[in-house]
Short mmCIF file of C-alpha atoms in Angstrom, two decimals:
data_model
loop_
_atom_site.label_atom_id
_atom_site.label_comp_id
_atom_site.label_asym_id
_atom_site.label_seq_id
_atom_site.Cartn_x
_atom_site.Cartn_y
_atom_site.Cartn_z
CA UNK A 99 121.45 106.24 117.54
CA UNK A 100 120.13 107.45 120.84
CA UNK A 101 118.50 110.88 120.74
CA UNK A 102 116.86 113.15 123.29
CA UNK A 103 114.21 115.48 121.95
CA UNK A 104 111.77 117.73 123.75
CA UNK A 105 108.43 117.65 121.95
CA UNK A 106 105.68 120.03 123.04
CA UNK A 107 107.51 120.58 126.31
CA UNK A 108 107.85 116.88 127.11
CA UNK A 109 111.28 115.21 127.01
CA UNK A 110 111.63 112.00 125.00
CA UNK A 111 114.57 109.63 124.64
CA UNK A 112 114.55 107.21 121.72
CA UNK A 113 116.69 104.98 119.57
CA UNK A 114 116.47 105.89 115.89
CA UNK A 115 118.12 104.85 112.65
CA UNK A 116 120.09 107.81 111.20
CA UNK A 117 117.89 107.72 108.10
CA UNK A 118 114.68 108.20 110.09
CA UNK A 119 113.04 111.46 109.12
CA UNK A 120 111.67 113.71 111.83
CA UNK A 121 108.10 113.42 110.51
CA UNK A 122 108.18 109.63 110.75
CA UNK A 123 109.83 109.76 114.17
CA UNK A 124 107.03 112.00 115.48
CA UNK A 125 104.26 109.91 113.96
CA UNK A 126 105.49 106.36 114.30
CA UNK A 127 107.72 106.37 117.36
CA UNK A 128 106.09 109.09 119.45
CA UNK A 129 102.60 108.37 118.05
CA UNK A 130 102.05 112.10 117.54
CA UNK A 131 100.03 111.70 114.36
CA UNK A 132 98.85 115.31 114.22
CA UNK A 133 101.84 116.03 111.98
CA UNK A 134 100.77 114.79 108.56
CA UNK A 135 102.85 113.50 105.67
CA UNK A 136 101.51 114.69 102.35
CA UNK A 137 103.88 114.84 99.42
CA UNK A 138 107.01 113.57 101.21
CA UNK A 139 109.05 115.72 98.80
CA UNK A 140 109.38 119.07 100.65
CA UNK A 141 106.59 120.62 98.61
CA UNK A 142 103.25 120.50 100.41
CA UNK A 143 104.01 121.59 103.97
CA UNK A 144 101.59 119.18 105.70
CA UNK A 145 104.49 117.99 107.91
CA UNK A 146 105.54 121.52 108.99
CA UNK A 147 106.64 121.83 112.63
CA UNK A 148 108.81 124.21 114.64
CA UNK A 149 112.36 123.09 115.42
CA UNK A 150 113.95 125.33 118.06
CA UNK A 151 111.35 127.94 117.15
CA UNK A 152 112.05 127.83 113.40
CA UNK A 153 109.53 126.57 110.89
CA UNK A 154 110.77 123.43 109.10
CA UNK A 155 109.33 120.69 106.91
CA UNK A 156 109.81 117.62 109.10
CA UNK A 157 109.90 115.23 106.13
CA UNK A 158 113.19 116.91 105.16
CA UNK A 159 114.99 116.92 108.51
CA UNK A 160 116.56 113.82 110.04
CA UNK A 161 115.37 112.82 113.50
CA UNK A 162 119.02 112.74 114.62
CA UNK A 163 119.24 116.44 113.69
CA UNK A 164 116.60 117.13 116.35
CA UNK A 165 118.83 115.63 119.06
CA UNK A 166 119.05 118.03 121.99
CA UNK A 167 116.46 120.33 120.43
CA UNK A 168 112.86 121.36 120.95
CA UNK A 169 110.05 120.50 118.58
CA UNK A 170 106.58 122.04 118.58
CA UNK A 171 103.86 120.14 116.74
CA UNK A 172 100.16 120.86 116.29
CA UNK A 173 99.47 118.83 119.45
CA UNK A 174 101.41 121.44 121.39
CA UNK A 175 99.16 124.36 120.44
CA UNK A 176 96.25 123.49 122.74
CA UNK A 177 96.76 124.50 126.38
CA UNK A 178 94.77 123.00 129.29
CA UNK A 179 91.98 121.80 127.02
CA UNK A 180 91.65 125.23 125.41
CA UNK A 181 92.19 125.54 121.68
CA UNK A 182 94.91 127.98 120.64
CA UNK A 183 93.41 131.21 119.18
CA UNK A 184 94.63 130.05 115.77
CA UNK A 185 92.80 126.75 116.12
CA UNK A 186 89.55 128.41 117.19
CA UNK A 187 89.92 130.98 114.39
CA UNK A 188 90.34 128.17 111.82
CA UNK A 189 87.15 126.64 113.25
CA UNK A 190 85.21 129.91 113.19
CA UNK A 191 86.30 130.97 109.72
CA UNK A 192 85.85 127.49 108.23
CA UNK A 193 89.51 127.51 107.18
CA UNK A 194 89.52 123.81 106.36
CA UNK A 195 87.50 121.26 104.49
CA UNK A 196 89.30 117.91 104.44
CA UNK A 197 91.75 119.10 107.10
CA UNK A 198 94.80 117.32 105.76
CA UNK A 199 96.91 120.47 105.38
CA UNK A 200 95.61 122.05 108.59
CA UNK A 201 98.37 121.00 111.03
CA UNK A 202 100.98 122.49 108.71
CA UNK A 203 98.90 125.60 108.07
CA UNK A 204 98.51 126.11 111.82
CA UNK A 205 102.22 125.73 112.49
CA UNK A 206 103.19 128.10 109.65
CA UNK A 207 100.60 130.62 110.87
CA UNK A 208 101.89 130.22 114.43
CA UNK A 209 105.46 130.91 113.33
CA UNK A 210 104.28 134.00 111.40
CA UNK A 211 102.34 135.47 114.33
CA UNK A 212 105.28 134.89 116.67
CA UNK A 213 107.41 137.16 114.49
CA UNK A 214 104.76 139.47 113.11
CA UNK A 215 101.67 139.84 115.35
CA UNK A 216 99.77 142.01 112.84
CA UNK A 217 100.56 140.73 109.35
CA UNK A 218 99.02 142.08 106.17
CA UNK A 219 97.16 139.75 103.82
CA UNK A 220 100.21 139.71 101.55
CA UNK A 221 102.49 138.78 104.44
CA UNK A 222 100.14 135.97 105.46
CA UNK A 223 100.03 134.59 101.94
CA UNK A 224 103.83 134.78 101.67
CA UNK A 225 104.26 133.05 105.04
CA UNK A 226 101.91 130.24 103.96
CA UNK A 227 103.43 129.87 100.49
CA UNK A 228 105.15 126.62 101.48
CA UNK A 229 101.85 125.04 102.51
CA UNK A 230 99.47 123.68 99.92
CA UNK A 231 95.70 123.43 100.46
CA UNK A 232 93.64 121.79 97.74
CA UNK A 233 90.20 122.50 99.27
CA UNK A 234 89.74 126.04 100.47
CA UNK A 235 91.34 128.25 97.88
CA UNK A 236 93.15 129.82 100.87
CA UNK A 237 90.62 132.65 101.31
CA UNK A 238 89.26 131.39 104.63
CA UNK A 239 92.72 130.39 105.84
CA UNK A 240 93.88 133.97 105.38
CA UNK A 241 90.76 135.22 107.19
CA UNK A 242 91.40 132.82 110.04
CA UNK A 243 94.96 134.02 110.49
CA UNK A 244 93.73 137.62 110.48
CA UNK A 245 91.09 136.74 113.10
CA UNK A 246 93.65 134.91 115.24
CA UNK A 247 95.98 137.90 115.04
CA UNK A 248 93.19 140.12 116.34
CA UNK A 249 92.31 137.61 119.08
CA UNK A 250 95.92 137.34 120.16
CA UNK A 251 96.40 141.11 120.23
CA UNK A 252 93.63 141.17 122.83
CA UNK A 253 90.73 142.80 121.05
CA UNK A 254 87.46 142.66 122.95
CA UNK A 255 85.08 139.78 122.42
CA UNK A 256 82.41 142.10 120.99
CA UNK A 257 84.70 143.51 118.30
CA UNK A 258 85.70 139.97 117.44
CA UNK A 259 82.10 138.81 117.12
CA UNK A 260 81.32 141.67 114.76
CA UNK A 261 84.42 140.87 112.75
CA UNK A 262 83.60 137.16 112.63
CA UNK A 263 80.03 137.82 111.49
CA UNK A 264 81.27 140.22 108.88
CA UNK A 265 83.85 137.69 107.76
CA UNK A 266 81.40 134.87 107.17
CA UNK A 267 78.65 137.01 105.63
CA UNK A 268 80.84 137.92 102.68
CA UNK A 269 81.47 134.29 101.71
CA UNK B 33 109.88 107.44 101.55
CA UNK B 34 113.17 106.70 103.23
CA UNK B 35 116.74 107.39 102.24
CA UNK B 36 119.10 104.44 101.95
CA UNK B 37 120.72 103.37 105.21
CA UNK B 38 123.92 105.35 105.83
CA UNK B 39 126.59 105.90 108.41
CA UNK B 40 125.96 109.23 110.14
CA UNK B 41 128.89 111.42 111.16
CA UNK B 42 128.54 114.76 112.91
CA UNK B 43 131.99 116.40 113.09
CA UNK B 44 132.41 119.52 115.23
CA UNK B 45 135.41 120.98 113.39
CA UNK B 46 136.31 121.68 109.76
CA UNK B 47 139.47 119.55 110.09
CA UNK B 48 137.44 116.59 111.27
CA UNK B 49 134.98 117.02 108.38
CA UNK B 50 137.87 117.10 105.88
CA UNK B 51 139.41 114.02 107.47
CA UNK B 52 136.09 112.19 107.04
CA UNK B 53 135.79 113.45 103.43
CA UNK B 54 139.31 112.22 102.72
CA UNK B 55 138.57 108.85 104.27
CA UNK B 56 135.26 108.20 102.52
CA UNK B 57 135.63 110.22 99.29
CA UNK B 58 132.80 109.90 96.82
CA UNK B 59 130.98 107.44 99.11
CA UNK B 60 130.20 110.37 101.38
CA UNK B 61 128.09 113.51 101.08
CA UNK B 62 128.11 116.67 103.15
CA UNK B 63 124.78 117.50 104.81
CA UNK B 64 124.23 121.21 105.47
CA UNK B 65 120.64 122.44 105.03
CA UNK B 66 119.63 119.20 103.36
CA UNK B 67 116.79 120.76 101.38
CA UNK B 68 118.09 119.37 98.07
CA UNK B 69 120.17 116.43 99.31
CA UNK B 70 117.56 114.78 101.56
CA UNK B 71 114.84 114.78 98.86
CA UNK B 72 117.38 113.33 96.40
CA UNK B 73 118.26 110.64 98.93
CA UNK B 74 114.58 109.84 99.46
CA UNK B 75 114.20 109.42 95.71
CA UNK B 76 117.42 107.33 95.79
CA UNK B 77 118.95 109.64 93.18
CA UNK B 78 121.69 110.06 95.79
CA UNK B 79 122.64 107.17 98.05
CA UNK B 80 125.76 108.10 100.04
CA UNK B 81 127.21 105.41 102.30
CA UNK B 82 128.32 108.10 104.75
CA UNK B 83 126.52 111.31 105.56
CA UNK B 84 128.70 114.02 107.10
CA UNK B 85 126.45 116.48 108.92
CA UNK B 86 128.34 119.79 109.27
CA UNK B 87 125.60 121.60 111.20
CA UNK B 88 127.53 121.28 114.46
CA UNK B 89 130.65 123.10 113.17
CA UNK B 90 130.60 126.57 114.76
CA UNK B 91 133.38 127.90 112.48
CA UNK B 92 130.98 127.65 109.54
CA UNK B 93 128.40 129.95 111.12
CA UNK B 94 127.87 133.69 110.70
CA UNK B 95 129.43 136.38 108.50
CA UNK B 96 131.97 139.16 108.89
CA UNK B 97 133.50 141.91 106.77
CA UNK B 98 137.25 141.64 106.26
CA UNK B 99 139.75 142.86 103.65
CA UNK B 100 137.13 144.55 101.50
CA UNK B 101 134.90 141.50 101.41
CA UNK B 102 131.92 140.05 103.17
CA UNK B 103 132.78 136.50 104.22
CA UNK B 104 129.59 134.48 104.52
CA UNK B 105 130.04 131.24 106.48
CA UNK B 106 128.85 128.00 104.92
CA UNK B 107 126.04 127.45 107.42
CA UNK B 108 124.38 130.80 106.65
CA UNK B 109 120.78 129.94 105.80
CA UNK B 110 118.75 131.59 103.04
CA UNK B 111 116.51 133.09 105.75
CA UNK B 112 119.54 134.65 107.50
CA UNK B 113 120.45 136.50 104.29
CA UNK B 114 116.81 137.43 103.73
CA UNK B 115 116.38 139.04 107.15
CA UNK B 116 119.84 140.55 107.73
CA UNK B 117 118.87 144.24 107.75
CA UNK B 118 122.50 145.25 108.46
CA UNK B 119 123.52 143.86 105.05
CA UNK B 120 120.81 145.53 102.96
CA UNK B 121 122.59 148.81 102.23
CA UNK B 122 125.84 147.40 100.93
CA UNK B 123 124.75 143.93 99.78
CA UNK B 124 121.16 144.45 98.61
CA UNK B 125 121.26 141.51 96.20
CA UNK B 126 121.50 139.02 99.09
CA UNK B 127 118.08 139.66 100.60
CA UNK B 128 116.52 140.35 97.20
CA UNK B 129 117.64 136.91 96.02
CA UNK B 130 116.95 135.01 99.23
CA UNK B 131 113.28 135.93 99.36
CA UNK B 132 112.73 134.23 95.98
CA UNK B 133 114.07 130.86 97.10
CA UNK B 134 111.48 128.11 97.59
CA UNK B 135 109.34 128.94 100.67
CA UNK B 136 109.85 130.13 104.27
CA UNK B 137 110.46 126.73 105.98
CA UNK B 138 112.91 125.69 103.25
CA UNK B 139 114.70 129.03 103.60
CA UNK B 140 115.06 128.35 107.34
CA UNK B 141 117.14 125.22 106.60
CA UNK B 142 118.80 125.59 103.21
CA UNK B 143 122.23 127.26 103.06
CA UNK B 144 123.87 129.61 100.54
CA UNK B 145 127.03 127.51 100.20
CA UNK B 146 125.05 124.28 100.04
CA UNK B 147 123.07 125.67 97.15
CA UNK B 148 126.26 126.72 95.32
CA UNK B 149 127.92 123.33 95.85
CA UNK B 150 124.78 121.51 94.71
CA UNK B 151 125.21 123.45 91.43
CA UNK B 152 121.67 123.19 90.18
CA UNK B 153 121.56 125.48 87.11
CA UNK B 154 118.16 126.71 88.30
CA UNK B 155 119.49 127.78 91.69
CA UNK B 156 118.96 131.39 92.66
CA UNK B 157 122.32 131.87 94.39
CA UNK B 158 124.29 130.85 91.31
CA UNK B 159 123.08 133.82 89.27
CA UNK B 160 123.38 136.17 92.27
CA UNK B 161 126.97 135.18 93.08
CA UNK B 162 127.94 135.58 89.42
CA UNK B 163 126.54 139.13 89.54
CA UNK B 164 128.42 139.80 92.80
CA UNK B 165 131.72 138.34 91.48
CA UNK B 166 131.98 136.16 94.55
CA UNK B 167 134.72 133.69 95.45
CA UNK B 168 134.01 130.35 97.08
CA UNK B 169 136.45 129.54 99.90
CA UNK B 170 137.16 125.82 100.03
CA UNK B 171 139.31 123.92 102.48
CA UNK B 172 141.13 120.63 102.05
CA UNK B 173 144.01 118.73 103.64
CA UNK B 174 146.54 121.24 102.20
CA UNK B 175 144.72 124.31 103.46
CA UNK B 176 142.25 126.65 101.87
CA UNK B 177 141.90 128.32 98.47
CA UNK B 178 139.51 130.75 96.83
CA UNK B 179 137.70 129.68 93.67
CA UNK B 180 136.35 132.60 91.58
CA UNK B 181 132.67 131.99 90.90
CA UNK B 182 133.31 131.97 87.12
CA UNK B 183 135.53 128.91 87.60
CA UNK B 184 133.36 127.26 90.24
CA UNK B 185 130.51 125.85 88.15
CA UNK B 186 131.74 123.17 85.76
CA UNK B 187 128.52 121.56 84.58
CA UNK B 188 125.03 120.74 85.84
CA UNK B 189 125.44 119.46 89.44
CA UNK B 190 129.24 119.62 89.04
CA UNK B 191 131.71 122.11 90.56
CA UNK B 192 135.48 122.49 90.58
CA UNK B 193 135.58 121.35 94.22
CA UNK B 194 138.02 118.47 94.80
CA UNK B 195 136.78 115.21 96.28
CA UNK B 196 138.02 115.98 99.81
CA UNK B 197 137.40 119.73 99.82
CA UNK B 198 134.72 121.42 101.87
CA UNK B 199 133.17 124.78 100.91
CA UNK B 200 133.58 126.81 104.09
CA UNK B 201 132.43 130.28 102.98
CA UNK B 202 131.55 132.53 100.08
CA UNK B 203 133.24 135.94 99.76
CA UNK B 204 131.35 138.88 98.31
CA UNK B 205 133.32 142.06 97.44
CA UNK B 206 132.26 145.16 99.38
CA UNK B 207 131.00 147.75 96.85
CA UNK B 208 132.99 150.94 96.46
CA UNK B 209 130.17 153.49 96.13
CA UNK B 210 126.36 153.63 96.06
CA UNK B 211 124.96 150.24 95.10
CA UNK B 212 121.58 148.94 93.99
CA UNK B 213 120.48 145.50 92.86
CA UNK B 214 117.49 143.52 91.65
CA UNK B 215 116.74 139.82 91.41
CA UNK B 216 114.14 139.09 88.77
CA UNK B 217 112.52 135.67 88.53
CA UNK B 218 109.45 134.21 86.91
CA UNK B 219 108.00 130.99 88.37
CA UNK B 220 105.09 128.83 87.28
CA UNK B 221 103.90 128.70 90.88
CA UNK B 222 105.05 130.11 94.23
CA UNK B 223 108.33 128.63 95.38
CA UNK B 224 109.13 126.90 92.10
CA UNK B 225 112.41 126.86 90.23
CA UNK B 226 112.77 129.73 87.80
CA UNK B 227 111.54 129.71 84.21
CA UNK B 228 114.36 132.24 83.87
CA UNK B 229 116.07 134.47 86.40
CA UNK B 230 118.36 137.47 86.30
CA UNK B 231 120.51 139.00 89.04
CA UNK B 232 121.64 142.58 88.45
CA UNK B 233 124.13 144.43 90.65
CA UNK B 234 125.22 148.00 89.87
CA UNK B 235 127.71 150.28 91.65
CA UNK B 236 127.65 153.98 90.73
CA UNK B 237 130.81 156.04 90.45
CA UNK B 238 131.24 159.62 91.68
CA UNK B 239 130.99 160.83 88.07
CA UNK B 240 127.41 159.50 87.78
CA UNK B 241 128.52 156.64 85.58
CA UNK B 242 128.36 152.92 86.36
CA UNK B 243 131.66 151.88 87.95
CA UNK B 244 130.85 148.18 88.49
CA UNK B 245 128.20 146.01 86.88
CA UNK B 246 127.38 142.37 87.51
CA UNK B 247 124.66 140.48 85.64
CA UNK B 248 124.05 136.78 86.36
CA UNK B 249 121.69 134.57 84.37
CA UNK B 250 119.85 131.70 86.05
CA UNK B 251 118.02 128.64 84.67
CA UNK B 252 119.16 129.38 81.10
CA UNK B 253 122.00 126.94 80.54
CA UNK B 254 123.84 124.00 82.11
CA UNK B 255 125.34 126.35 84.72
CA UNK B 256 124.58 129.90 85.91
CA UNK B 257 125.97 132.29 83.30
CA UNK B 258 127.48 135.76 83.14
CA UNK B 259 125.98 138.33 80.76
CA UNK B 260 129.48 139.54 79.92
CA UNK B 261 128.57 141.57 76.82
CA UNK B 262 125.86 143.44 78.67
CA UNK B 263 128.18 144.10 81.63
CA UNK B 264 130.85 145.53 79.32
CA UNK B 265 128.28 147.80 77.68
CA UNK B 266 127.09 149.06 81.06
CA UNK B 267 130.38 149.94 82.76
CA UNK B 268 131.40 153.58 82.26
CA UNK B 269 127.94 154.65 81.08
CA UNK B 270 125.30 156.80 82.77
CA UNK B 271 122.10 154.86 83.50
CA UNK B 272 120.03 156.50 80.76
CA UNK B 273 117.11 154.90 78.94
CA UNK B 274 119.33 154.57 75.90
CA UNK B 275 122.03 152.67 77.83
CA UNK B 276 119.40 150.46 79.45
CA UNK B 277 117.81 149.62 76.12
CA UNK B 278 121.17 148.70 74.55
CA UNK B 279 122.33 146.67 77.56
CA UNK B 280 119.08 144.74 78.01
CA UNK B 281 119.18 143.58 74.38
CA UNK B 282 122.69 142.20 74.94
CA UNK B 283 121.77 140.07 77.97
CA UNK B 284 120.13 137.19 76.01
CA UNK B 285 123.26 136.88 73.85
CA UNK B 286 125.11 135.18 76.69
CA UNK B 287 122.21 132.89 77.65
CA UNK B 288 121.91 129.29 76.55
CA UNK B 289 118.33 128.31 77.41
CA UNK B 290 116.63 125.08 76.35
CA UNK B 291 113.06 124.40 75.26
CA UNK B 292 111.38 122.60 78.14
CA UNK B 293 108.14 122.35 80.11
CA UNK B 294 108.74 125.81 81.57
CA UNK B 295 108.90 127.55 78.21
CA UNK B 296 110.64 127.81 74.86
CA UNK B 297 114.21 129.00 74.53
CA UNK B 298 113.02 132.07 72.60
CA UNK B 299 110.56 132.95 75.34
CA UNK B 300 113.26 132.65 78.02
CA UNK B 301 115.64 134.84 76.02
CA UNK B 302 113.00 137.51 75.74
CA UNK B 303 112.23 137.23 79.44
CA UNK B 304 115.89 137.95 80.19
CA UNK B 305 115.77 141.08 78.05
CA UNK B 306 112.62 142.28 79.84
CA UNK B 307 114.11 141.44 83.24
CA UNK B 308 117.27 143.40 82.44
CA UNK B 309 115.30 146.42 81.29
CA UNK B 310 113.00 146.44 84.31
CA UNK B 311 115.83 145.81 86.75
CA UNK B 312 118.02 148.57 85.33
CA UNK B 313 115.16 151.10 85.19
CA UNK B 314 114.38 150.41 88.85
CA UNK B 315 118.05 150.55 89.80
CA UNK B 316 118.48 153.86 87.93
CA UNK B 317 115.53 155.35 89.77
CA UNK B 318 116.74 154.08 93.14
CA UNK B 319 120.28 155.34 92.68
CA UNK B 320 119.07 158.71 91.46
CA UNK B 321 116.88 159.10 94.56
CA UNK B 322 119.73 158.05 96.81
CA UNK B 323 122.31 160.33 95.22
CA UNK B 324 119.78 163.20 95.20
CA UNK B 325 119.11 162.69 98.91
CA UNK B 326 122.77 162.89 99.83
#
């Protein structure tokens, strides 16, 4: 089947088998390998992307269901060579070790901050409950989302530096 | 992992979907949210020759109140029910149940009707719709009919839907008076299926006594079950500690749990009793505050 999908703002046209899953379409046909496949059973969240602005697990959506729609993957977060505030916050707070879950964590955090720019810790943990990390114990991921929320709400650089220092010194 | 190869159909009307269902019968499956069906197809537990994707049928979207009922269209996602603030006052059990289902991305795709039709005994909506005394509206070649929820679940993964019928909506009665509800669920880990679950829906009469009570039991039998004895003991009573104690002890009597990896049958029965007690105490407090405020 022929499908047209806009991924990270760029239009693509492709021929796919109906059984092709969106995650595999992104990785194997579009070569956008930032979206990871972890469990392949709708459990781990490594493949999480946004489909028309809604968070979905792309291993459990058919590529044909993305026909005529917009997909945002982790590759779409960076703008003009600048990391997205979430990406830099993950870097600063050491919110990853092996990094396998990170693309999904970033997309789930992105979806959260779009709807709720100042989430509580509980809201962050609930929003990330479909994404499994086996390295960090989630503590630094939560800190990174909190830092990104502050960055995105436009706090001054000085306040952020104090917050970042405070954040890491308690580890 | 890949599903088997299949023919993909994307009808844009209910009639067209029913025509396809009639043509392909048991060789076909309806795809709505796909959060249970697609994983089953990847595991090759399900291998339909034809997949009928109903996501493009506008008539299946949205909800409306009519004739004393809330009609929830088949493409209503769990997340829609979770976030619908306009439904919280009169249908509190909807958002209270939805937030316990799986995780946020799954709730963005999965649908209420899809979950009911899938008929997993551990599903959250099964217990909730039992408590709400819902009807499932199904449509076939001869028109539509309403199936009361108590006749809808036949066995594990089996419903009373005919081969060429499509579930198009679920109807929830509008409560006649102040209403409060709780959905209680214990999971081994976030987003898991329930060890046991209980949906409790209570409507208070003007006389301060319970006028309607619905109690649905999840993950404790081959299908979602109704705690009929407990409901009967609750209707007509004031929500006192004594009533709550009596009613909560009756809830496990209608459960049929099995010993499994999630816990022993005895443990699950006791969980149901505790859930009922906690739910009813919270409901009593909430309704008292609400009535006092009016």
